[in-house]
Amino acid sequence: PAFVALHHPPVPLGLPYLDRIGLREPQALAGVLARHPQVVAVLCGHAHTAATTSFAGRPLLCAPGIASTALLPWEQGPDDSWKTHQAPPALTFHLFRNGRLTSHLRPL
């Protein structure tokens, strides 16, 4: 089993300010993954928010922010930045055992 880890998410996450600068050619990555069934999940960063979705038929797990946290559009006020330093930084620990992926989010 293998993970593929990259910086930019290959799909939109509903964060307009970050979705504009996502992975440039996600279809190319999906093609590579199609040839490698041993890849059990895709891990990414860049979004500064813990998020889960799917990509190319696999779980896509986005790391939380370790220095700042991205605010969702409905969490922002009219003059707010898209990110905050008020939320605690966090880490996600991924375990792969017996064919099952389990992820644990831990605020720091």
Backbone as a printed PyTorch tensor [residue, N CA C, xyz], in Angstrom:
tensor([[[  0.8280,  -1.2000,   0.0000],
         [  0.0000,   0.0000,   0.0000],
         [  0.8690,   1.2590,   0.0000]],

        [[  0.3800,   2.3050,  -0.6290],
         [  1.1270,   3.5550,  -0.7230],
         [  0.1800,   4.7430,  -0.6070]],

        [[  0.7320,   5.8480,  -0.1460],
         [  0.0560,   7.1430,  -0.1540],
         [  0.7400,   8.0140,  -1.1930]],

        [[ -0.0090,   8.9020,  -1.8110],
         [  0.5720,   9.9560,  -2.6380],
         [  0.3470,  11.2470,  -1.8810]],

        [[  1.4240,  11.9810,  -1.6590],
         [  1.3420,  13.2490,  -0.9130],
         [  1.7760,  14.3870,  -1.8290]],

        [[  1.0070,  15.4570,  -1.8000],
         [  1.3260,  16.6360,  -2.5960],
         [  0.8760,  17.8900,  -1.8560]],

        [[  1.3010,  19.0190,  -2.3230],
         [  0.9900,  20.2620,  -1.6370],
         [ -0.3930,  20.7810,  -2.0080]],

        [[ -0.6430,  21.0450,  -3.2640],
         [ -1.9160,  21.6300,  -3.7000],
         [ -2.9990,  20.5710,  -3.8290]],

        [[ -4.1910,  20.8240,  -3.3000],
         [ -5.2880,  19.8630,  -3.4790],
         [ -5.6450,  19.7160,  -4.9580]],

        [[ -5.9560,  18.4970,  -5.4000],
         [ -6.3020,  18.2880,  -6.8000],
         [ -7.7740,  18.5550,  -7.1200]],

        [[ -8.5710,  18.9210,  -6.1410],
         [ -9.9920,  19.2420,  -6.3530],
         [-10.3440,  20.4930,  -5.5550]],

        [[-11.3850,  21.2250,  -5.9670],
         [-11.8330,  22.3730,  -5.1800],
         [-12.3560,  21.9150,  -3.8200]],

        [[-12.1090,  22.7190,  -2.7940],
         [-12.5350,  22.3990,  -1.4310],
         [-13.6290,  23.3300,  -0.9140]],

        [[-14.0990,  24.2390,  -1.7630],
         [-15.1120,  25.1900,  -1.3080],
         [-14.5160,  26.4060,  -0.6250]],

        [[-13.2290,  26.6290,  -0.8340],
         [-12.5190,  27.7990,  -0.3100],
         [-12.0710,  28.6170,  -1.5170]],

        [[-12.8850,  29.5820,  -1.9620],
         [-12.6150,  30.2660,  -3.2350],
         [-11.2070,  30.8250,  -3.3730]],

        [[-10.6720,  31.4000,  -2.3190],
         [ -9.3470,  32.0180,  -2.3650],
         [ -8.2580,  30.9750,  -2.5470]],

        [[ -8.4980,  29.7280,  -2.1480],
         [ -7.5150,  28.6610,  -2.3430],
         [ -7.8270,  27.8000,  -3.5620]],

        [[ -9.1000,  27.6350,  -3.8830],
         [ -9.4750,  26.8090,  -5.0350],
         [ -8.8910,  27.3540,  -6.3350]],

        [[ -8.6810,  28.6660,  -6.4030],
         [ -8.1170,  29.2740,  -7.6140],
         [ -6.6880,  28.8270,  -7.8760]],

        [[ -6.0000,  28.3690,  -6.8370],
         [ -4.5950,  27.9900,  -7.0060],
         [ -4.3850,  26.5220,  -6.6630]],

        [[ -5.3490,  25.6880,  -7.0080],
         [ -5.2380,  24.2510,  -6.7950],
         [ -4.2750,  23.6250,  -7.7910]],

        [[ -4.1780,  22.3180,  -7.7370],
         [ -3.3140,  21.5800,  -8.6480],
         [ -3.7000,  21.9060, -10.0900]],

        [[ -2.7290,  22.2090, -10.9280],
         [ -3.0030,  22.6800, -12.2890],
         [ -3.5690,  21.6150, -13.2170]],

        [[ -3.1070,  20.3950, -13.1310],
         [ -3.5660,  19.3430, -14.0460],
         [ -4.0040,  18.1070, -13.2620]],

        [[ -5.1210,  18.2160, -12.5400],
         [ -5.5520,  17.0680, -11.7310],
         [ -5.8580,  15.8270, -12.5620]],

        [[ -6.2940,  16.0010, -13.7970],
         [ -6.6010,  14.8440, -14.6330],
         [ -5.3500,  14.0270, -14.9280]],

        [[ -4.2070,  14.6620, -15.0050],
         [ -2.9560,  13.9270, -15.2250],
         [ -2.6300,  13.0590, -14.0080]],

        [[ -2.8190,  13.6130, -12.8270],
         [ -2.5960,  12.8320, -11.6120],
         [ -3.5980,  11.6890, -11.5180]],

        [[ -4.8480,  11.9430, -11.8550],
         [ -5.8580,  10.8760, -11.8320],
         [ -5.4590,   9.7430, -12.7700]],

        [[ -4.8770,  10.0690, -13.9160],
         [ -4.4060,   9.0510, -14.8490],
         [ -3.2830,   8.2030, -14.2620]],

        [[ -2.3700,   8.8330, -13.5570],
         [ -1.2810,   8.0940, -12.9030],
         [ -1.8600,   7.1620, -11.8320]],

        [[ -2.7790,   7.6880, -11.0250],
         [ -3.3750,   6.8730,  -9.9640],
         [ -4.1350,   5.6750, -10.5350]],

        [[ -4.7620,   5.8470, -11.6750],
         [ -5.5010,   4.7520, -12.3000],
         [ -4.5870,   3.5770, -12.6370]],

        [[ -3.3220,   3.8710, -12.8880],
         [ -2.3580,   2.8140, -13.2160],
         [ -1.6990,   2.2100, -11.9760]],

        [[ -2.0310,   2.7370, -10.7890],
         [ -1.3720,   2.2880,  -9.5590],
         [ -2.4010,   1.9910,  -8.4730]],

        [[ -3.0170,   0.8200,  -8.5350],
         [ -4.0650,   0.4880,  -7.5680],
         [ -3.5660,   0.3510,  -6.1330]],

        [[ -2.2570,   0.2800,  -5.9360],
         [ -1.7280,   0.1720,  -4.5790],
         [ -1.8220,   1.4840,  -3.8030]],

        [[ -2.1250,   2.5840,  -4.4850],
         [ -2.2870,   3.8740,  -3.8030],
         [ -3.6360,   3.8560,  -3.0910]],

        [[ -3.5990,   3.9560,  -1.7590],
         [ -4.8250,   3.8450,  -0.9620],
         [ -5.4260,   5.2030,  -0.6020]],

        [[ -4.6430,   6.2760,  -0.6990],
         [ -5.1660,   7.6090,  -0.3820],
         [ -4.2340,   8.6700,  -0.9340]],

        [[ -4.7970,   9.8580,  -1.0960],
         [ -4.0270,  11.0350,  -1.5000],
         [ -4.0490,  12.0020,  -0.3230]],

        [[ -2.8780,  12.5010,   0.0450],
         [ -2.7330,  13.4420,   1.1490],
         [ -2.2590,  14.7740,   0.5830]],

        [[ -2.7990,  15.8630,   1.1080],
         [ -2.3430,  17.1680,   0.6270],
         [ -2.3500,  18.1810,   1.7600]],

        [[ -1.7630,  19.2970,   1.4910],
         [ -1.7000,  20.4120,   2.4290],
         [ -2.2830,  21.6370,   1.7640]],

        [[ -1.6620,  22.7640,   2.0040],
         [ -1.9460,  24.0340,   1.3560],
         [ -3.2610,  24.6940,   1.7650]],

        [[ -4.2540,  23.9330,   2.1500],
         [ -5.5780,  24.5080,   2.4090],
         [ -5.7090,  25.0940,   3.8090]],

        [[ -4.8110,  24.7750,   4.7090],
         [ -4.8630,  25.2730,   6.0890],
         [ -6.1730,  24.9220,   6.7870]],

        [[ -6.7700,  23.8130,   6.4010],
         [ -7.9810,  23.3340,   7.0610],
         [ -8.0490,  21.8280,   6.8910]],

        [[ -8.4530,  21.1440,   7.9410],
         [ -8.6470,  19.7010,   7.8180],
         [ -9.8830,  19.4870,   6.9470]],

        [[ -9.7300,  18.7540,   5.8760],
         [-10.8470,  18.5080,   4.9680],
         [-10.7120,  17.1040,   4.4060]],

        [[-11.8380,  16.4840,   4.1460],
         [-11.8370,  15.1680,   3.5150],
         [-12.8090,  15.1790,   2.3500]],

        [[-12.4030,  14.5200,   1.2890],
         [-13.2550,  14.3470,   0.1200],
         [-12.7030,  13.1260,  -0.6200]],

        [[-12.9240,  13.0440,  -1.8920],
         [-12.3550,  11.9450,  -2.6690],
         [-11.7680,  12.4990,  -3.9620]],

        [[-10.8510,  11.7310,  -4.5080],
         [-10.2160,  12.0850,  -5.7700],
         [ -9.7870,  10.8000,  -6.4560]],

        [[-10.1430,  10.6520,  -7.6910],
         [ -9.7640,   9.4860,  -8.4960],
         [-10.1490,   8.1820,  -7.7910]],

        [[-11.2900,   8.1870,  -7.1280],
         [-11.7860,   6.9910,  -6.4650],
         [-11.0880,   6.6360,  -5.1660]],

        [[-10.3390,   7.5850,  -4.6140],
         [ -9.6060,   7.3420,  -3.3700],
         [ -9.8980,   8.4670,  -2.3800]],

        [[ -9.7100,   8.2030,  -1.0810],
         [ -9.8520,   9.2850,  -0.1150],
         [ -8.8150,  10.3740,  -0.3820]],

        [[ -9.2410,  11.6110,  -0.2400],
         [ -8.3390,  12.7650,  -0.2930],
         [ -8.4270,  13.4240,   1.0710]],

        [[ -7.3050,  13.5020,   1.7600],
         [ -7.2500,  14.0230,   3.1120],
         [ -6.3420,  15.2410,   3.1380]],

        [[ -6.8970,  16.3710,   3.5360],
         [ -6.1390,  17.6220,   3.5810],
         [ -5.7140,  17.9130,   5.0090]],

        [[ -4.4680,  18.2970,   5.1500],
         [ -3.9050,  18.5750,   6.4660],
         [ -4.4470,  19.8890,   7.0220]],

        [[ -4.6100,  19.9530,   8.3310],
         [ -4.9900,  21.2170,   8.9580],
         [ -3.8030,  22.1800,   8.9480]],

        [[ -4.0490,  23.4200,   9.3310],
         [ -2.9690,  24.3980,   9.3940],
         [ -2.1330,  24.2220,  10.6440]],

        [[ -0.8250,  24.3250,  10.4950],
         [  0.0310,  24.2400,  11.6680],
         [  0.4290,  25.6210,  12.1760]],

        [[  0.1180,  26.6800,  11.4110],
         [  0.4130,  28.0390,  11.8540],
         [ -0.8210,  28.9320,  11.7760]],

        [[ -1.6690,  28.7120,  10.7880],
         [ -2.9030,  29.4830,  10.6520],
         [ -3.9780,  28.5530,  10.1040]],

        [[ -5.2230,  28.9710,  10.2500],
         [ -6.3510,  28.1600,   9.8080],
         [ -7.1690,  28.9480,   8.8020]],

        [[ -7.4990,  28.3200,   7.6820],
         [ -8.3420,  28.9600,   6.6760],
         [ -9.7770,  28.9980,   7.1850]],

        [[-10.4130,  30.1200,   6.9840],
         [-11.8160,  30.2680,   7.3500],
         [-12.6960,  29.8880,   6.1650]],

        [[-13.7720,  29.1990,   6.4480],
         [-14.7490,  28.8900,   5.4140],
         [-15.4910,  30.1730,   5.0590]],

        [[-16.0160,  30.2840,   3.8450],
         [-16.6410,  31.5480,   3.4290],
         [-17.6830,  32.0770,   4.4140]],

        [[-18.4960,  31.2110,   4.9960],
         [-19.5460,  31.6740,   5.9090],
         [-19.0180,  31.9970,   7.3100]],

        [[-17.7260,  31.7150,   7.5700],
         [-17.1290,  32.0680,   8.8610],
         [-16.5000,  33.4550,   8.8370]],

        [[-16.3500,  34.0310,   7.6560],
         [-15.6950,  35.3250,   7.5170],
         [-16.6910,  36.4670,   7.6290]],

        [[-16.2540,  37.5380,   8.2610],
         [-17.0320,  38.7620,   8.2380],
         [-16.6900,  39.5320,   6.9730]],

        [[-17.3580,  40.6420,   6.7160],
         [-17.1130,  41.3850,   5.4720],
         [-15.6940,  41.9150,   5.3330]],

        [[-15.0310,  42.1720,   6.4220],
         [-13.6760,  42.7130,   6.3450],
         [-12.6180,  41.7300,   6.8310]],

        [[-12.9970,  40.4850,   7.0400],
         [-12.0640,  39.4960,   7.5740],
         [-11.1300,  38.9590,   6.5030]],

        [[ -9.9740,  38.5760,   6.9520],
         [ -9.0430,  37.8370,   6.1130],
         [ -9.5890,  36.4270,   5.9320]],

        [[ -9.0630,  35.6980,   4.9590],
         [ -9.4870,  34.3230,   4.7480],
         [ -8.8560,  33.3740,   5.7530]],

        [[ -7.8700,  33.8610,   6.5090],
         [ -7.2510,  32.9770,   7.4860],
         [ -7.1830,  33.6490,   8.8440]],

        [[ -7.0180,  32.8190,   9.8540],
         [ -6.9550,  33.3220,  11.2110],
         [ -5.8230,  32.6370,  11.9600]],

        [[ -5.3050,  33.3340,  12.9290],
         [ -4.3210,  32.7520,  13.8390],
         [ -4.9850,  32.4560,  15.1830]],

        [[ -6.3070,  32.6300,  15.2510],
         [ -7.0400,  32.4150,  16.4900],
         [ -7.3060,  30.9370,  16.7570]],

        [[ -7.5110,  30.1560,  15.7160],
         [ -7.7680,  28.7260,  15.8930],
         [ -6.4510,  28.0210,  16.2070]],

        [[ -6.5220,  26.9610,  17.0030],
         [ -5.2720,  26.2680,  17.3330],
         [ -4.7090,  25.5390,  16.1180]],

        [[ -3.3950,  25.5070,  15.9950],
         [ -2.7970,  24.6890,  14.9470],
         [ -3.1110,  23.2260,  15.2430]],

        [[ -3.0000,  22.3900,  14.2330],
         [ -3.3320,  20.9810,  14.4210],
         [ -2.4950,  20.1090,  13.5020]],

        [[ -2.4770,  18.8370,  13.8240],
         [ -1.8280,  17.8090,  13.0200],
         [ -2.8180,  16.6780,  12.7980]],

        [[ -2.6230,  15.9350,  11.7280],
         [ -3.4020,  14.7210,  11.5070],
         [ -2.4360,  13.5510,  11.4370]],

        [[ -2.7560,  12.5070,  12.1680],
         [ -1.9780,  11.2750,  12.1470],
         [ -2.7800,  10.2220,  11.3920]],

        [[ -2.1540,   9.6000,  10.3980],
         [ -2.8190,   8.5860,   9.5870],
         [ -2.2590,   7.2130,   9.9330]],

        [[ -3.1370,   6.2790,  10.1550],
         [ -2.7550,   4.8910,  10.4220],
         [ -3.3500,   4.0130,   9.3270]],

        [[ -2.5520,   3.1160,   8.8000],
         [ -3.0570,   2.1570,   7.8240],
         [ -2.7560,   0.7740,   8.3630]],

        [[ -3.8150,   0.0800,   8.7660],
         [ -3.6770,  -1.2530,   9.3480],
         [ -4.7630,  -2.1620,   8.8060]],

        [[ -4.3680,  -3.3790,   8.4640],
         [ -5.3260,  -4.3860,   8.0050],
         [ -6.2170,  -3.8720,   6.8770]],

        [[ -5.6350,  -3.0960,   5.9590],
         [ -6.3770,  -2.5980,   4.8190],
         [ -7.3040,  -1.4320,   5.1100]],

        [[ -7.2110,  -0.8490,   6.2990],
         [ -8.1060,   0.2430,   6.6980],
         [ -7.3000,   1.4930,   7.0440]],

        [[ -7.7200,   2.6270,   6.5060],
         [ -7.1050,   3.9130,   6.8080],
         [ -7.9130,   4.6040,   7.9060]],

        [[ -7.2350,   5.0000,   8.9750],
         [ -7.8590,   5.7590,  10.0550],
         [ -7.0280,   7.0130,  10.2760]],

        [[ -7.6920,   8.1660,  10.3840],
         [ -6.9930,   9.4400,  10.5840],
         [ -7.4580,  10.0740,  11.8770]],

        [[ -6.4950,  10.6120,  12.6330],
         [ -6.7740,  11.2640,  13.9140],
         [ -6.2970,  12.7130,  13.8510]],

        [[ -7.1940,  13.6410,  14.1430],
         [ -6.8690,  15.0630,  14.1620],
         [ -6.5560,  15.4690,  15.5880]],

        [[ -5.4300,  16.1440,  15.7760],
         [ -5.0190,  16.5830,  17.0990],
         [ -4.6500,  18.0640,  17.1060]],

        [[ -5.4640,  18.9020,  17.7560],
         [ -5.0690,  20.3050,  17.9430],
         [ -3.8160,  20.3620,  18.8170]],

        [[ -2.9600,  21.3140,  18.5450],
         [ -1.7210,  21.4470,  19.3190],
         [ -1.8630,  22.5070,  20.3980]]])
